[in-house]
Amino acid sequence: MSHNTFGHLFRVTTWGESHGPALGAVVDGCPPRIAISEAEIQAWMDKRKPGTSRFTTQRREPDEVRILSGVLPQEDGTLLTTGTPIALEIQNVDQRSKDYGDIKDRYRPGHADFTYDLKYGIRDYRGGGRSSARETAARVAAGAIARKVVPGMSVRGALVQIGPHKIDRSRWNWNEVDQNPFFCPDAQTATVWEEYLDGIRKAGSSAGAVIEVIAEGVPAGLGAPVYAKLDQDIASLLMSINAVKGVEIGEGFDAAALTGEENADEMRMGNDGKPLFLSNHAGGILGGISTGQPIVARFAVKPTSSILTTRRSITAQGEEVDVMTKGRHDPCVGIRAVPIGEAMVACAIADHYLRHRGQNG
Amino acid sequence: MSHNTFGHLFRVTTWGESHGPALGAVVDGCPPRIAISEAEIQAWMDKRKPGTSRFTTQRREPDEVRILSGVLPQEDGTLLTTGTPIALEIQNVDQRSKDYGDIKDRYRPGHADFTYDLKYGIRDYRGGGRSSARETAARVAAGAIARKVVPGMSVRGALVQIGPHKIDRSRWNWNEVDQNPFFCPDAQTATVWEEYLDGIRKAGSSAGAVIEVIAEGVPAGLGAPVYAKLDQDIASLLMSINAVKGVEIGEGFDAAALTGEENADEMRMGNDGKPLFLSNHAGGILGGISTGQPIVARFAVKPTSSILTTRRSITAQGEEVDVMTKGRHDPCVGIRAVPIGEAMVACAIADHYLRHRGQNG
Amino acid sequence: MSHNTFGHLFRVTTWGESHGPALGAVVDGCPPRIAISEAEIQAWMDKRKPGTSRFTTQRREPDEVRILSGVLPQEDGTLLTTGTPIALEIQNVDQRSKDYGDIKDRYRPGHADFTYDLKYGIRDYRGGGRSSARETAARVAAGAIARKVVPGMSVRGALVQIGPHKIDRSRWNWNEVDQNPFFCPDAQTATVWEEYLDGIRKAGSSAGAVIEVIAEGVPAGLGAPVYAKLDQDIASLLMSINAVKGVEIGEGFDAAALTGEENADEMRMGNDGKPLFLSNHAGGILGGISTGQPIVARFAVKPTSSILTTRRSITAQGEEVDVMTKGRHDPCVGIRAVPIGEAMVACAIADHYLRHRGQNG
Amino acid sequence: MSHNTFGHLFRVTTWGESHGPALGAVVDGCPPRIAISEAEIQAWMDKRKPGTSRFTTQRREPDEVRILSGVLPQEDGTLLTTGTPIALEIQNVDQRSKDYGDIKDRYRPGHADFTYDLKYGIRDYRGGGRSSARETAARVAAGAIARKVVPGMSVRGALVQIGPHKIDRSRWNWNEVDQNPFFCPDAQTATVWEEYLDGIRKAGSSAGAVIEVIAEGVPAGLGAPVYAKLDQDIASLLMSINAVKGVEIGEGFDAAALTGEENADEMRMGNDGKPLFLSNHAGGILGGISTGQPIVARFAVKPTSSILTTRRSITAQGEEVDVMTKGRHDPCVGIRAVPIGEAMVACAIADHYLRHRGQNG
């Protein structure tokens, strides 16, 4: 929508860099009288927080979120939204700017350094500025509120691929997701990833990943047939996450190889007298509008660009140099992208929930 | 942005159904003093036009576009844009509503019939309403103008997969694209597709496809680091095309299987004294901002949902029925999606070209 | 919002110049299943139509509106909105371009000619381009639909001042409004205006006016406390009408001279057990949000700039010239602004009605 | 645009209530490499700050603004904007919630209490929530940045009427504006106001006011002919200020009483070879587009609704009560509206400056 805002009725504006005093989000358009708490938001923040295993950056950020506006404390201590903008703020604590000194003028391959300089002619080289993954903390905080907007909605995600290793979907078990450092729903594959990533990490290399997000309890009828398709807005927000290079809904790219008979979801009436889809190739969205089935979205995250291997690059002054990124980084940024992807899907659905209610009453 | 509008400075609003008198687009924000002509727009329209081979619907629509506003005829007959909204209109000519009578209350599997009824409680069953692929004629017309906004930009697309058959990229030849009915850049694969689709067509079945769009001559610096990433807006618009289920930039989902060393594009200074990327895994976009390299986007189109095979479904009244879609349809809607994808990419880039000029002068 | 669009959920995009083949509006976001008809829209169009008395331009435009999309004809012939964009089109019929030849390069004082050239470097001198009052036909058509969006709402306007002559509010009678060519609610003042304007017209001069629009039946709670105040959006849309130089809500500028005791509207409980305001200085809006009382807005229209008196000006080439505007023009454009103002107020309220329903359920 | 955001390319989102921990603004779209400083912003904040004379509220708020993002400190200590969102934050210090306890359920006449409850069903009665004039601190901070966006632009305001007393324009002297507590450009009238307001204050009453804002150095060509008129957006933002009931551009409502000859500004070529307007009835805007002359806007502020006189009202429970607003309030909120109006005008122009550059290069 604008440079740093998304959403139409449920609107989120984020601000802040990795090396300023703080970062945050302003959530505008949240309906009034919804109970929220900082603790509840914090739980989602902690899921994204760095430094929780050897597979994520060792940067230590408590990522404590404060609500600065838009809520009214009730006598029992709960907070109710008031319908006014909710400002969420997270202090930056662990800033080690010195780590970045030697890359001040050097364009790190795969990073936005080069494009930033071209665009703005000025760049906060201390950690990537707005391109830093720290910005995503604000998304997760906003997503925590979005989750409350649609009654009965549940949004959860899992990692389904790291490097060349995909999970075995027949072993999918949501209970496993919190039992390993990868949000992996398949315990056996988690072991494979552990070994694989240890090798990647020791080699100073990095790996890509694919995340799947599933939203259940989404009412049918959300979205619009043309330029406000629900899947379009989900795709837009997932693609807005750092390092994402691809987005799929339902069968995604695999749909290209199917025939019409294989791909279209047949319908029958369920025992409860309600329409029943016999499959969900569509990923819960037909013609841009939710069907009432679970919404299924996937996105691909490229391997972390900060690696300990020397790569050829240039400086801002046009010199050819070799660059090696020191500092603390995730060997696989895809891991921490799981709660971020969930937040984005939740925000897109919350927005369309309000929009649908607006147009259709 | 809104239900039927996209873009921020270069804004396109489309309207019209397949069975009303006409459809069209209003292009707002086009810079003044750009020379355009109806013939030029028509050339792109003709590329999308149905009925040009046995592999596209036999519906006969001349798809003649008229410019109703926003231009000033010069003495030599050329039209110059005036900076005011350009209204483009296309008459609907070949409407056979009778073809649709028997599906009035039957939800065609894979179609938006069911979700439409849930959303609006009313539905123009004569051809899908706004979900009809005819809406894309308006996109192509708008895209023809977008192409003129960015000086030196060229946007072209090709089909790279039909059903399970992918092209051999080593045989990619842009000159082949106009030599076969599939926009296929690989003559050999075109032959495979011809045989494959003849089988599909005769079986009353349908096939999916993958389209690749490449934009060259795009200035570096377009986009924004967070919620107005150039790739995000391209993804959003490609996902807004009917039947699209996946979008990729550069390596896309394949990036997940690469290591950081393999994926990041190294740089050197070119012989012309300008920065040179040694590869383009990024697809021309880093951190949401164009690098100056070709922008590479791909999207997957599901197989046409209208097939001649009987499928299980329900009616609006909750009866279980078997549905077979008669009428004239494309066995592979992906084919005609090529010029549409080009138009969407052109519009996204044009918008960011103006936005960048606005913020950065 | 954008250059040629307004509204957030009820969005209107207009296009077209006075001298192209047609002009129109696209109304996006209208709720589905609302009954409308071309005849109904036409009734409002006719109210704005030129040439109905000697006090409006003698240009003869039937201003017939056609609905091109967004409706579904029912068996009884009525049209129901489908929730998709409603395209409204009006042909331009009576174009006399020759009238404008001699002002091609001459900037008419008070007109947008000079600023247009500065802005765009190109100008459709045949009638003012987008600055032509003909664009307002599209507004009236869109307003006709807006009126149907809010159940029970009635929006009507009247002229309350022409030149120095104000109406006597104690004689306000809505039934008079259609009995004179001025939409004047005070029969006696209408006679004064008639004489005054005859003098103005014969002198080749022109007069300004003030219009008052009153919306009744507007639910309480519409608007927002900060940047989406209902009065703000009404002011914005009234100010967007050609030649408008001032906007007021309720007491307007007169409020500056009142004390707090005089201005604030006291409340009591009504006999119907509902809150009752004892006065309406606020004009139906407090803190940007509707109170349920009638919404009262006024706007001032400057005297028509096209006059038969010679005025000093310059040409596009920088020559000093004397300019006299021939052609057919309204001696008091304020008269025809009544239905336009009504349309703008209706659109603003309809938009906030949907927005409120979206955020607040 | 949205509930708490305004602007299209230069976008401002504000958040915060008078009784939360802080309030602030996020300024998005500011061009990069503009030098700003907290001190500079603070200077404008201090102009709006309460408690500087006996004619403004005795609430003591230091209103210290902090920049939390979007700038890069240079070696010499100056801050340069980076093109990313600028977060501005102001702590709330002097909160006396107890003052508000007895109006928890009582609707203060003239306040938004009643409409808030109707809209949201929940209300932060401690100081008006988002309707509090404290929100305007965030506007002034954002306006300080807007002032830097347009090179050479100067925006300044003055009070021209308090209660029934207007200034004598022949005595207008900008140097006087800082010499009295009223931003009055006419020393003699300032004395009248002082006496008048002392009476008002002692009587526990309040007075309305009219403010005039003049922007000089605004390039010609900013704005758009229809729904993005520069005057429209100025009107919209001025009307969004608390308690504003009317807005005028140039002659404003007085234009209604003029003839076309009197009102239209004639042109000649200046001695510098540039077009010269011989008057500025238009207030610097023709057809919605800036002429290059000073932009002149006025707005009317109603008398403060919080008065010490008992007024009739009702409670949230429907009881009839008498209400007297204790607490600390401005006898004439119009005084402090001067810097707020300046900020709004600066923001509107900055936005159109960037938009024009975007569309027109």
CSV table of N, CA and C in Angstrom, one decimal, chain D residues 280-352:
chain,number,residue,atom,x,y,z
D,280,ASN,N,-4.6,38.0,-5.5
D,280,ASN,CA,-4.6,36.6,-5.1
D,280,ASN,C,-5.9,36.2,-4.4
D,281,HIS,N,-7.0,36.5,-5.0
D,281,HIS,CA,-8.3,36.1,-4.5
D,281,HIS,C,-8.3,34.6,-4.4
D,282,ALA,N,-7.6,33.9,-5.3
D,282,ALA,CA,-7.7,32.4,-5.4
D,282,ALA,C,-7.0,31.8,-4.2
D,283,GLY,N,-6.2,32.5,-3.5
D,283,GLY,CA,-5.4,31.9,-2.4
D,283,GLY,C,-4.4,31.0,-2.9
D,284,GLY,N,-3.9,31.2,-4.1
D,284,GLY,CA,-2.7,30.5,-4.6
D,284,GLY,C,-3.1,29.1,-5.2
D,285,ILE,N,-4.3,28.9,-5.5
D,285,ILE,CA,-4.7,27.6,-6.0
D,285,ILE,C,-5.8,27.8,-7.1
D,286,LEU,N,-5.6,27.3,-8.3
D,286,LEU,CA,-6.6,27.4,-9.3
D,286,LEU,C,-6.9,26.0,-9.9
D,287,GLY,N,-8.1,25.6,-9.9
D,287,GLY,CA,-8.4,24.3,-10.4
D,287,GLY,C,-7.8,23.2,-9.6
D,288,GLY,N,-7.5,23.5,-8.3
D,288,GLY,CA,-6.9,22.5,-7.5
D,288,GLY,C,-5.4,22.4,-7.5
D,289,ILE,N,-4.8,23.3,-8.4
D,289,ILE,CA,-3.3,23.2,-8.6
D,289,ILE,C,-2.7,24.6,-8.2
D,290,SER,N,-1.6,24.5,-7.5
D,290,SER,CA,-0.9,25.7,-7.0
D,290,SER,C,-0.4,26.6,-8.2
D,291,THR,N,-0.6,27.9,-7.9
D,291,THR,CA,-0.2,28.9,-9.0
D,291,THR,C,1.2,29.4,-8.8
D,292,GLY,N,1.8,29.2,-7.7
D,292,GLY,CA,3.1,29.8,-7.4
D,292,GLY,C,2.9,31.0,-6.4
D,293,GLN,N,1.7,31.5,-6.3
D,293,GLN,CA,1.4,32.6,-5.4
D,293,GLN,C,1.3,32.0,-4.0
D,294,PRO,N,1.4,32.8,-2.9
D,294,PRO,CA,1.2,32.3,-1.6
D,294,PRO,C,-0.1,31.6,-1.4
D,295,ILE,N,-0.1,30.5,-0.8
D,295,ILE,CA,-1.3,29.7,-0.5
D,295,ILE,C,-1.9,30.2,0.8
D,296,VAL,N,-3.2,30.6,0.7
D,296,VAL,CA,-3.8,31.2,1.9
D,296,VAL,C,-5.0,30.3,2.3
D,297,ALA,N,-4.9,29.8,3.6
D,297,ALA,CA,-6.0,29.0,4.1
D,297,ALA,C,-6.5,29.5,5.5
D,298,ARG,N,-7.7,29.4,5.7
D,298,ARG,CA,-8.3,29.8,7.0
D,298,ARG,C,-9.1,28.8,7.6
D,299,PHE,N,-9.2,28.7,8.9
D,299,PHE,CA,-10.1,27.7,9.5
D,299,PHE,C,-10.7,28.3,10.8
D,300,ALA,N,-11.9,27.9,11.1
D,300,ALA,CA,-12.6,28.3,12.3
D,300,ALA,C,-12.6,27.3,13.4
D,301,VAL,N,-12.3,27.7,14.6
D,301,VAL,CA,-12.3,26.8,15.7
D,301,VAL,C,-13.4,27.1,16.6
D,302,LYS,N,-14.2,26.2,17.0
D,302,LYS,CA,-15.3,26.5,17.9
D,302,LYS,C,-14.8,26.8,19.3
D,303,PRO,N,-15.6,27.4,20.1
D,303,PRO,CA,-15.2,27.6,21.5
D,303,PRO,C,-14.9,26.3,22.2
D,304,THR,N,-14.0,26.3,23.1
D,304,THR,CA,-13.7,25.1,23.9
D,304,THR,C,-15.0,24.6,24.5
D,305,SER,N,-15.2,23.3,24.4
D,305,SER,CA,-16.4,22.8,25.0
D,305,SER,C,-16.4,22.6,26.5
D,306,SER,N,-15.1,22.4,27.0
D,306,SER,CA,-15.0,22.3,28.5
D,306,SER,C,-15.1,23.7,29.1
D,307,ILE,N,-16.2,23.9,29.8
D,307,ILE,CA,-16.4,25.2,30.4
D,307,ILE,C,-16.9,25.0,31.9
D,308,LEU,N,-16.8,26.0,32.7
D,308,LEU,CA,-17.1,25.9,34.1
D,308,LEU,C,-18.6,26.2,34.4
D,309,THR,N,-19.3,26.4,33.3
D,309,THR,CA,-20.8,26.6,33.5
D,309,THR,C,-21.5,25.3,33.4
D,310,THR,N,-22.5,25.1,34.2
D,310,THR,CA,-23.3,23.9,34.2
D,310,THR,C,-24.1,23.8,33.0
D,311,ARG,N,-24.1,22.6,32.4
D,311,ARG,CA,-24.9,22.4,31.2
D,311,ARG,C,-25.7,21.2,31.3
D,312,ARG,N,-26.8,21.1,30.6
D,312,ARG,CA,-27.7,19.9,30.7
D,312,ARG,C,-27.1,18.8,29.8
D,313,SER,N,-27.1,17.6,30.3
D,313,SER,CA,-26.7,16.5,29.5
D,313,SER,C,-27.3,15.2,30.0
D,314,ILE,N,-26.8,14.1,29.5
D,314,ILE,CA,-27.3,12.8,30.0
D,314,ILE,C,-26.1,11.9,30.3
D,315,THR,N,-26.3,10.8,31.0
D,315,THR,CA,-25.3,9.8,31.3
D,315,THR,C,-25.3,8.7,30.3
D,316,ALA,N,-24.3,7.9,30.3
D,316,ALA,CA,-24.3,6.7,29.5
D,316,ALA,C,-25.5,5.8,29.8
D,317,GLN,N,-26.0,5.9,31.0
D,317,GLN,CA,-27.1,5.0,31.4
D,317,GLN,C,-28.5,5.7,31.1
D,318,GLY,N,-28.4,6.9,30.5
D,318,GLY,CA,-29.7,7.5,30.1
D,318,GLY,C,-30.3,8.4,31.1
D,319,GLU,N,-29.6,8.7,32.2
D,319,GLU,CA,-30.1,9.6,33.2
D,319,GLU,C,-29.8,11.1,32.7
D,320,GLU,N,-30.7,12.0,33.1
D,320,GLU,CA,-30.5,13.4,32.8
D,320,GLU,C,-29.6,14.0,33.9
D,321,VAL,N,-28.6,14.7,33.6
D,321,VAL,CA,-27.7,15.2,34.6
D,321,VAL,C,-27.2,16.6,34.2
D,322,ASP,N,-26.7,17.3,35.1
D,322,ASP,CA,-26.0,18.6,34.8
D,322,ASP,C,-24.5,18.4,34.9
D,323,VAL,N,-23.8,18.9,33.9
D,323,VAL,CA,-22.4,18.6,33.8
D,323,VAL,C,-21.6,19.9,33.8
D,324,MET,N,-20.5,19.9,34.6
D,324,MET,CA,-19.6,21.1,34.6
D,324,MET,C,-18.2,20.5,34.5
D,325,THR,N,-17.5,20.9,33.5
D,325,THR,CA,-16.2,20.3,33.3
D,325,THR,C,-15.1,21.0,34.1
D,326,LYS,N,-14.6,20.2,35.1
D,326,LYS,CA,-13.5,20.8,35.8
D,326,LYS,C,-12.2,20.4,35.0
D,327,GLY,N,-11.1,20.5,35.7
D,327,GLY,CA,-9.9,20.1,35.0
D,327,GLY,C,-9.2,21.4,34.3
D,328,ARG,N,-8.1,21.1,33.7
D,328,ARG,CA,-7.4,22.2,33.1
D,328,ARG,C,-7.6,22.3,31.6
D,329,HIS,N,-8.1,23.4,31.2
D,329,HIS,CA,-8.4,23.5,29.8
D,329,HIS,C,-8.1,24.9,29.2
D,330,ASP,N,-8.0,25.0,27.9
D,330,ASP,CA,-7.8,26.3,27.3
D,330,ASP,C,-9.1,27.0,27.1
D,331,PRO,N,-9.1,28.3,27.6
D,331,PRO,CA,-10.3,29.1,27.3
D,331,PRO,C,-10.6,29.3,25.8
D,332,CYS,N,-9.5,29.2,25.0
D,332,CYS,CA,-9.6,29.4,23.6
D,332,CYS,C,-8.7,28.4,22.9
D,333,VAL,N,-9.2,27.3,22.6
D,333,VAL,CA,-8.3,26.3,21.9
D,333,VAL,C,-7.7,26.8,20.6
D,334,GLY,N,-8.4,27.7,20.0
D,334,GLY,CA,-7.9,28.3,18.8
D,334,GLY,C,-6.5,28.8,18.8
D,335,ILE,N,-6.1,29.3,20.0
D,335,ILE,CA,-4.8,29.9,20.0
D,335,ILE,C,-3.7,28.8,19.7
D,336,ARG,N,-3.8,27.7,20.4
D,336,ARG,CA,-2.8,26.7,20.1
D,336,ARG,C,-3.0,26.0,18.8
D,337,ALA,N,-4.1,26.3,18.1
D,337,ALA,CA,-4.3,25.7,16.8
D,337,ALA,C,-3.4,26.3,15.7
D,338,VAL,N,-2.8,27.4,16.0
D,338,VAL,CA,-2.0,28.0,15.0
D,338,VAL,C,-0.8,27.1,14.5
D,339,PRO,N,0.0,26.7,15.4
D,339,PRO,CA,1.1,25.8,14.9
D,339,PRO,C,0.6,24.4,14.3
D,340,ILE,N,-0.6,24.0,14.8
D,340,ILE,CA,-1.2,22.8,14.3
D,340,ILE,C,-1.6,23.0,12.8
D,341,GLY,N,-2.3,24.1,12.6
D,341,GLY,CA,-2.7,24.4,11.2
D,341,GLY,C,-1.5,24.6,10.3
D,342,GLU,N,-0.5,25.2,10.8
D,342,GLU,CA,0.7,25.3,9.9
D,342,GLU,C,1.2,23.9,9.6
D,343,ALA,N,1.2,23.0,10.6
D,343,ALA,CA,1.8,21.7,10.3
D,343,ALA,C,0.9,21.0,9.3
D,344,MET,N,-0.4,21.1,9.4
D,344,MET,CA,-1.3,20.4,8.4
D,344,MET,C,-1.1,20.9,7.0
D,345,VAL,N,-0.9,22.3,6.9
D,345,VAL,CA,-0.7,22.8,5.5
D,345,VAL,C,0.6,22.3,5.0
D,346,ALA,N,1.6,22.3,5.9
D,346,ALA,CA,3.0,21.9,5.4
D,346,ALA,C,2.9,20.4,4.9
D,347,CYS,N,2.2,19.6,5.7
D,347,CYS,CA,2.1,18.2,5.3
D,347,CYS,C,1.4,18.0,4.0
D,348,ALA,N,0.3,18.7,3.8
D,348,ALA,CA,-0.4,18.6,2.5
D,348,ALA,C,0.4,19.0,1.3
D,349,ILE,N,1.1,20.1,1.5
D,349,ILE,CA,2.0,20.5,0.4
D,349,ILE,C,3.1,19.6,0.1
D,350,ALA,N,3.8,19.1,1.2
D,350,ALA,CA,4.9,18.2,1.0
D,350,ALA,C,4.4,16.9,0.3
D,351,ASP,N,3.2,16.4,0.6
D,351,ASP,CA,2.7,15.2,0.0
D,351,ASP,C,2.5,15.5,-1.5
D,352,HIS,N,1.9,16.6,-1.8
D,352,HIS,CA,1.7,16.9,-3.3
D,352,HIS,C,3.0,17.3,-4.0
